[in-house]
Coordinates of C-alpha atoms in Angstrom, one line a residue:
X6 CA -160.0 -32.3 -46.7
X7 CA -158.3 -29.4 -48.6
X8 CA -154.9 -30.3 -49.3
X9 CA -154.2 -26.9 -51.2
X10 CA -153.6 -24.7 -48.5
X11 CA -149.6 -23.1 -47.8
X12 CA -148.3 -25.2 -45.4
X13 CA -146.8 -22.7 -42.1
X14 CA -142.8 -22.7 -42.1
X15 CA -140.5 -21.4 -39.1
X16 CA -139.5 -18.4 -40.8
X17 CA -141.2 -16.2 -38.5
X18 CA -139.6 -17.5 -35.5
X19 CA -136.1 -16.9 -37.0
X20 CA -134.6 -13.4 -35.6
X21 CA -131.7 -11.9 -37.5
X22 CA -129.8 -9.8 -34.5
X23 CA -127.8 -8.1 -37.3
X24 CA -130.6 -5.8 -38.5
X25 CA -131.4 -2.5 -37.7
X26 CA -133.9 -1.5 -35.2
X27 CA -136.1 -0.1 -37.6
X28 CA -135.5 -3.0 -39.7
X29 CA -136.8 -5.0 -36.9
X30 CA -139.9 -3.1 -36.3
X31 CA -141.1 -3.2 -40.7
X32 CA -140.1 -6.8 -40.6
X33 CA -142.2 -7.3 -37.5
X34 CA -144.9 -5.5 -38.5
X35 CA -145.2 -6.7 -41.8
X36 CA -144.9 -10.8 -40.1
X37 CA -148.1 -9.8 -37.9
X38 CA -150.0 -8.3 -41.1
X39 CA -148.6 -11.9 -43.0
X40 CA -149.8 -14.5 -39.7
X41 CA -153.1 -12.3 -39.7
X42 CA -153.6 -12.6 -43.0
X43 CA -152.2 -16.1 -43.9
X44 CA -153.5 -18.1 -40.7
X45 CA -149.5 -18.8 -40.1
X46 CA -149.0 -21.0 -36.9
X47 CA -145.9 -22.4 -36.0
X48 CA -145.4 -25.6 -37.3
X49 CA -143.6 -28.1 -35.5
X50 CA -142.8 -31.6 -37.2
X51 CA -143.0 -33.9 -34.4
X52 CA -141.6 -36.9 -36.1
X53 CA -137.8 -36.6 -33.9
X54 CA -139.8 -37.9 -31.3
X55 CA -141.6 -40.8 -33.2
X56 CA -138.4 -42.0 -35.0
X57 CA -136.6 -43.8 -32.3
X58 CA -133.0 -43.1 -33.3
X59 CA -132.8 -41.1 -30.0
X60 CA -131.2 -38.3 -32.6
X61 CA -130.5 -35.4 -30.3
X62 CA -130.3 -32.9 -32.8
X63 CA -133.6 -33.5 -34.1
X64 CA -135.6 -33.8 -30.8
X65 CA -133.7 -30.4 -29.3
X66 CA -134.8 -28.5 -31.9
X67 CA -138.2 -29.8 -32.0
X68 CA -138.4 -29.4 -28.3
X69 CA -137.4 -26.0 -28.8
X70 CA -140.0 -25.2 -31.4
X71 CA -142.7 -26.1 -28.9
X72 CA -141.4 -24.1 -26.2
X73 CA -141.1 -21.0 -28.2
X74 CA -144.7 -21.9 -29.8
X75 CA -145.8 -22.4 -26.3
X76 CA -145.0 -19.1 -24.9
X77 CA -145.8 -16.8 -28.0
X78 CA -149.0 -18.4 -29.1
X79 CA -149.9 -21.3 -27.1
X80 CA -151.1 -22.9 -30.4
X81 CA -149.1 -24.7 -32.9
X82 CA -149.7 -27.0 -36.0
X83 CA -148.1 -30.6 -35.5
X84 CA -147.3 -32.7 -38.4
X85 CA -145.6 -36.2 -38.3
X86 CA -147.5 -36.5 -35.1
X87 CA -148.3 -40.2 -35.5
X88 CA -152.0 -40.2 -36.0
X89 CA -153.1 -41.8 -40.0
X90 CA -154.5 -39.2 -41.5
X91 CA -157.2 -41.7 -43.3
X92 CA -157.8 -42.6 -39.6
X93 CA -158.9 -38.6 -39.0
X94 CA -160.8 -38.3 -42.9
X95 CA -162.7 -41.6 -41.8
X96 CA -163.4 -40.2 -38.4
X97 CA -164.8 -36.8 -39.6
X98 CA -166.3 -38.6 -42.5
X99 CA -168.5 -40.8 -40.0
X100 CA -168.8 -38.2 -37.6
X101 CA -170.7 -35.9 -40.6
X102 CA -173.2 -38.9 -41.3
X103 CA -173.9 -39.4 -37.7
X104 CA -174.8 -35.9 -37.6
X105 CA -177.2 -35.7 -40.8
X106 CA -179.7 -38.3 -38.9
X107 CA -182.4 -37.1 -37.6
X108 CA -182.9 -35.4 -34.8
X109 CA -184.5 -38.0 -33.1
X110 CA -182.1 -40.4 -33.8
X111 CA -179.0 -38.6 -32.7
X112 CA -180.8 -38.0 -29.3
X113 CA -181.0 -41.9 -28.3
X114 CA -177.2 -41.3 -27.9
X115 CA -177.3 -40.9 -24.2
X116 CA -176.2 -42.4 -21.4
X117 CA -179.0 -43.4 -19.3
X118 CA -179.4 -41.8 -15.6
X119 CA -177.1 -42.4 -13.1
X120 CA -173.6 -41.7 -15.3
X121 CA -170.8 -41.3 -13.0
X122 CA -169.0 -39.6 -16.1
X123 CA -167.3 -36.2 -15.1
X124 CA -169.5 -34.9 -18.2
X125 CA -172.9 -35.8 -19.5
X126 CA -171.7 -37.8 -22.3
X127 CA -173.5 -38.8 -25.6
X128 CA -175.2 -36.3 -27.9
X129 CA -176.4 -32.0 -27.1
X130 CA -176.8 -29.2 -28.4
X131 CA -175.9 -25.8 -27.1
X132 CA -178.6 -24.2 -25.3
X133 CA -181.0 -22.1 -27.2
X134 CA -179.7 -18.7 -25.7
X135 CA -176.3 -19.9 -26.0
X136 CA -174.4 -17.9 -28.6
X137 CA -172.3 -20.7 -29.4
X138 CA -174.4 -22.7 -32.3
X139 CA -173.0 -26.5 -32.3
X140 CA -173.9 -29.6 -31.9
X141 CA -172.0 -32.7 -30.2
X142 CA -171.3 -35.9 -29.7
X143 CA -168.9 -36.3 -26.3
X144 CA -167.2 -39.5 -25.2
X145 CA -164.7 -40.5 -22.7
X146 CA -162.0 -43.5 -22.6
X147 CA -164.2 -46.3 -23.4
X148 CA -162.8 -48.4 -20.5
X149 CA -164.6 -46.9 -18.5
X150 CA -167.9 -47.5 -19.5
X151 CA -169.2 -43.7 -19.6
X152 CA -170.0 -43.7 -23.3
X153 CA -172.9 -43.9 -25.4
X154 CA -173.3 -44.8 -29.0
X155 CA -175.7 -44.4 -31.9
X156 CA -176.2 -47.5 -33.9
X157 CA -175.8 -45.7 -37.1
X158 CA -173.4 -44.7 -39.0
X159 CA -172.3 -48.2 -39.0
X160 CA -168.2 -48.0 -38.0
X161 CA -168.8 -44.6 -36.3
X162 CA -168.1 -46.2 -32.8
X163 CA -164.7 -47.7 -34.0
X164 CA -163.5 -44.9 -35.8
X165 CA -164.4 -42.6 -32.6
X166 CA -162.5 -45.1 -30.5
X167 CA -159.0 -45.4 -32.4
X168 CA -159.0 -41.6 -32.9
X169 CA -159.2 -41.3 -29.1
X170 CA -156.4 -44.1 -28.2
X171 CA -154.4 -42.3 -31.3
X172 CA -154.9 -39.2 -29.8
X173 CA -153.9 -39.9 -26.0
X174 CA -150.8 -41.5 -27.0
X175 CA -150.3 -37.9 -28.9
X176 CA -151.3 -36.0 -25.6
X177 CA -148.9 -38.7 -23.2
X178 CA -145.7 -37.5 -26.2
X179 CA -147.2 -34.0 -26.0
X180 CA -147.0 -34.0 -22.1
X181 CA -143.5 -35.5 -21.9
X182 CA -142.2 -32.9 -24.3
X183 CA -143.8 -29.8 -22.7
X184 CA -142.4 -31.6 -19.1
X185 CA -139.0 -30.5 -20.8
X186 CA -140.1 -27.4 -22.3
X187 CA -140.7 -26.5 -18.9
X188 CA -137.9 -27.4 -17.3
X189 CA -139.5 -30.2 -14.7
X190 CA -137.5 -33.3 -13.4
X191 CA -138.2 -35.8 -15.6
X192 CA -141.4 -37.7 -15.0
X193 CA -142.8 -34.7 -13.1
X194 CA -146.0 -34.2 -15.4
X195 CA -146.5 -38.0 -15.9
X196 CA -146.9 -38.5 -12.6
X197 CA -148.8 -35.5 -11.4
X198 CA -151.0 -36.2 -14.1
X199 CA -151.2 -39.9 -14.5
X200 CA -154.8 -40.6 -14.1
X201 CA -156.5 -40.1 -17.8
X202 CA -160.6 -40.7 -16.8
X203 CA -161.1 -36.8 -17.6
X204 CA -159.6 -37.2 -20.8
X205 CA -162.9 -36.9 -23.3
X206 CA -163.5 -36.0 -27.4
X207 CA -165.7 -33.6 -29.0
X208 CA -167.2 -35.0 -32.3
X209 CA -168.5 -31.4 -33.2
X210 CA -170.9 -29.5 -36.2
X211 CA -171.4 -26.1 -36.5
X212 CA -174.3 -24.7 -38.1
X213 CA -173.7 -22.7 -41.4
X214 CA -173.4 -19.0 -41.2
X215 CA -177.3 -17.1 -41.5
X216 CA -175.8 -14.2 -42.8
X217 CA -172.8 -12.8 -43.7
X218 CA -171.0 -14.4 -40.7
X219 CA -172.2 -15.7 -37.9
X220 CA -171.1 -17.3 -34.0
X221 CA -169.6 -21.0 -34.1
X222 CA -167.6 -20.6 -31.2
X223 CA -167.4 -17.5 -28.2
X224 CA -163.8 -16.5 -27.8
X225 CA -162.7 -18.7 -25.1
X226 CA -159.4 -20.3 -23.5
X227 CA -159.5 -23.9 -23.0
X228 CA -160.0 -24.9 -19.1
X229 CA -157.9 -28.4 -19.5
X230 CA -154.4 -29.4 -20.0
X231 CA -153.5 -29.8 -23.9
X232 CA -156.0 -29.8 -27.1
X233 CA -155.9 -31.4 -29.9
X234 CA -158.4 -30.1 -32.6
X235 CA -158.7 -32.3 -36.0
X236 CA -160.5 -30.3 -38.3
X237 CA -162.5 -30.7 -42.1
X238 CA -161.7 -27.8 -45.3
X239 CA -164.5 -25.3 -44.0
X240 CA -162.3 -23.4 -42.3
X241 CA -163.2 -21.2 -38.7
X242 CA -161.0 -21.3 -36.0
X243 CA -158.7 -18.4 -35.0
X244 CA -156.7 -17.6 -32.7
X245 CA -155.9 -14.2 -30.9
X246 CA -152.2 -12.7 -31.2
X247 CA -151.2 -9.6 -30.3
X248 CA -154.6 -7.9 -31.0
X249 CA -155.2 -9.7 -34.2
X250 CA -157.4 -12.9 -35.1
X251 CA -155.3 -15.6 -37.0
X252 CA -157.4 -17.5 -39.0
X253 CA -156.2 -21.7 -38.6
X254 CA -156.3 -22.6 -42.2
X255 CA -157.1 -26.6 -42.8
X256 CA -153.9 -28.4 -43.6
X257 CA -154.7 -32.0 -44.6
X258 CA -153.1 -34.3 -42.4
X259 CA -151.8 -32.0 -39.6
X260 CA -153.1 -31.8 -35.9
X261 CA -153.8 -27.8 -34.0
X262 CA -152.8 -28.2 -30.5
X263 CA -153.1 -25.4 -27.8
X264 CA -151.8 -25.4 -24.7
X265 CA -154.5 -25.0 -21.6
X266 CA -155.1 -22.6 -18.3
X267 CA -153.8 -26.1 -16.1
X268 CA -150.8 -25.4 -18.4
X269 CA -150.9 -21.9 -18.2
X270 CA -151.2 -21.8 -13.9
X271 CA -148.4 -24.5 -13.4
X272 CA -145.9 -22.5 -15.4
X273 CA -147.2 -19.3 -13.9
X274 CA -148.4 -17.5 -17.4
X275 CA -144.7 -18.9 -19.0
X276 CA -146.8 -20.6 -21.5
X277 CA -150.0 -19.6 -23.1
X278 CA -153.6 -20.5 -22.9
X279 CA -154.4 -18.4 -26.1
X280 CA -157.9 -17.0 -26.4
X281 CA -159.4 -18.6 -29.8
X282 CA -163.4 -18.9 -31.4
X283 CA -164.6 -20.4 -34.2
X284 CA -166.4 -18.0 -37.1
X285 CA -168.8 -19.4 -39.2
X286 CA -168.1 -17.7 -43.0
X287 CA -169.8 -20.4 -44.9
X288 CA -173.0 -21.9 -45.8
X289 CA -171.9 -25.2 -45.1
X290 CA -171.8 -27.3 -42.0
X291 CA -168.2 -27.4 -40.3
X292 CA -167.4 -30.7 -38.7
X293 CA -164.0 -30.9 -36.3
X294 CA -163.3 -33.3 -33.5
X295 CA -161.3 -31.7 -30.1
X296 CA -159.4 -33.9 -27.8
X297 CA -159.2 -32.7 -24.5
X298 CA -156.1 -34.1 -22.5
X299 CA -157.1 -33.6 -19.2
X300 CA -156.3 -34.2 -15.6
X301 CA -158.5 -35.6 -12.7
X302 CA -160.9 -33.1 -10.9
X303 CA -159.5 -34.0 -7.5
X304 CA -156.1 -32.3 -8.7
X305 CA -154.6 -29.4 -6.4
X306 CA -153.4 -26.8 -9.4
X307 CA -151.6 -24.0 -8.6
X308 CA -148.3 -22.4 -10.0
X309 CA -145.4 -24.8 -9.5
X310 CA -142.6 -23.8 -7.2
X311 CA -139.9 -24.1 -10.2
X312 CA -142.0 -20.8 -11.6
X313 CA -142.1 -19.0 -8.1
X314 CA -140.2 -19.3 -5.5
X315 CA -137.6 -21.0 -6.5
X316 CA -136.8 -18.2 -9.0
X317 CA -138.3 -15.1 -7.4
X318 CA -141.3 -14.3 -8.4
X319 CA -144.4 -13.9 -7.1
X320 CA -147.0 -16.8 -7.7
X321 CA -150.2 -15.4 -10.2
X322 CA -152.7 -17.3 -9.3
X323 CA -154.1 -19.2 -6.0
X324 CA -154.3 -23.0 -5.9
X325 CA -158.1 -24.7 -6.8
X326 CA -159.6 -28.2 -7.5
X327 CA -159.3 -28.8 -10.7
X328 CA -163.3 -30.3 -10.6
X329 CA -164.0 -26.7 -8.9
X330 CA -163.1 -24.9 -11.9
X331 CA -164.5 -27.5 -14.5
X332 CA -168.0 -27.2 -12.9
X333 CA -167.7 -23.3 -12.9
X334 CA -167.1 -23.6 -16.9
X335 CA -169.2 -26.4 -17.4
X336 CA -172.0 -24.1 -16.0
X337 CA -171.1 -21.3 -18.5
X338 CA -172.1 -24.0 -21.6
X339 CA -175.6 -24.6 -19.6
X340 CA -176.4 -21.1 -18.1
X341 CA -174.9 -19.3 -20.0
X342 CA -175.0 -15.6 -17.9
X343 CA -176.8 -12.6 -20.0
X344 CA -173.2 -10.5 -19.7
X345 CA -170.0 -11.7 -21.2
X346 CA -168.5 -10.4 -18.3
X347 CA -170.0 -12.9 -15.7
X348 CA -168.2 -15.6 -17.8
X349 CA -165.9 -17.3 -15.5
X350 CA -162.1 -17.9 -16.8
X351 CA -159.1 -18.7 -15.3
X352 CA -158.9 -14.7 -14.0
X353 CA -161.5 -16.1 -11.6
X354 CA -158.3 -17.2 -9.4
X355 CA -155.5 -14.5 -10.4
X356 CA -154.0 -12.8 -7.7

């Protein structure tokens, strides 16, 4: 993994009220041409949280940095996030080998019939008449049993395993933090979303660019609660700002996390489930593995009182079961419908 690239700073978050209008304007014109250009995220150091000297200061601030990231971009690059970085090189490193087996081989990953998984877990492929061109390995909290493994590489299974304890401890901090951002009693998110057997991991490789570029990923908004993506030096993901597709450079060491439509419903479109895809540039295989911090099918979800009534405002979106909505997407990965338009997205329930 690159460790070459500029590292994001907060610079573009700071507002100087002292400048003139058109000041303003240049400046912010010339920041969206930079972020465009640059891949700049906000960067929020998450290490106030991890420190446990209950410093105030630190945490308020950081806290605030993930609010503001929340409800600009609804992506953000965490750093000190508590996760070993050799833990993430091994992962991707084992997650590359399992990949360049065989076909054959990476097939007899699969569960057998009968899974009561919430996802077919194991190793796919995306459809042939998909326009997403990936391949995957997907597994779930291995308490539960849902999982299977290839028997090569040999420490693939262990290194998939820490990364996803790692990672949910990251998305239980993550959840606590954004409780705040939002202004919930505290608890509220923990316990309305204290069941973690939807939580899964996407050990993924996408398939060099054909020509000059080609599809990795449709643009898309993530379905769940929080995502975590770990990603290798290839290079692909953007996100969509303000019109313009910001490229996530690879920053060795760091974690992307985007906040979700669950996310985005509860707070009543306060924060941001930011449309993103993944463009393939290169020649070369690009290997990234996406935790998906969910929360359980049989959840009600609907905008939360403390965004609608209790302040005014009219609610955006009608209540659904969460599994409802996760089988309507799930269905656009296997079906995929001949328009783009027929794609369902959270929309699917505004009001």
């Amino acid at each position: 993994m690159s460790t070459n690239q500029p590292r994001e700073t907060y610079e573009h978050l700071i507002d100087n009220s002292v400048r003139s209008p058109a000041t303003h304007l240049n400046r912010a014109t010339t920041e969206r041409q930079t972020m465009a250009a640059t891949g700049a995220l906000p960067v929020v150091d998450l290490a106030p949280f991890l420190a446990g000297d209950d410093k105030a200061d630190g945490v308020a601030g950081a806290t605030e940095a993930v609010r503001e990231a929340c409800r600009t971009h609804g992506f953000f690059r965490a750093v000190n996030h508590g996760v070993p970085t050799e833990l993430m090189a091994r992962a991707l490193q084992l997650s590359a080998a399992f990949f360049a087996l065989p076909d054959e081989e990476k097939a007899k990953a699969r569960p057998a019939d009968g899974s009561e998984a919430p996802l077919p877990a194991g190793y796919s492929r995306r459809p042939a008449n998909s326009a997403d061109k990936s391949e995957y390995m997907l597994v779930f909290n291995p308490k539960f049993g849902f999982n299977a493994y290839p028997a090569d590489p040999a420490g693939f299974r262990d290194a998939v395993e820490e990364c996803f304890t790692k990672l949910t401890e990251l998305g239980l901090l993550v959840q606590e933090i954004l409780n705040e951002c939002m202004g919930l009693p505290p608890g509220f998110l923990r316990d309305f979303n204290d069941d973690r057997s939807f939580d899964f991991m996407l050990a993924l490789r996408y398939f060099p660019a054909m020509n000059e570029v080609s599809n990795g990923l449709s643009a898309h908004e993530d379905g769940n609660c929080v995502t975590f993506v770990i990603q290798d030096d290839v290079g692909g993901l953007e996100v969509l700002k303000d019109g313009d597709w910001i490229p996530v450079e690879p920053v060795d060491g760091s974690i992307i996390i985007n906040i979700g439509d669950v996310i985005q419903v509860l707070s009543n479109n306060k924060l941001k489930s930011a449309t993103h895809r993944v463009v393939m540039r290169k020649p070369v295989h690009r290997h990234s593995l996406a935790f998906y911090f969910n929360i359980h099918g049989d959840k009600w979800i609907e905008p939360l009182p403390e965004f609608t009534s209790r302040v005014g405002e009219a609610p955006r979106y009608r209540g659904f079961m969460f599994r409802e909505y996760q089988q309507l997407r799930l269905r656009n990965k296997t079906h995929p419908p001949s328009r783009p338009e027929d794609m369902v997205h959270i929309t699917h329930y505004a009001i």
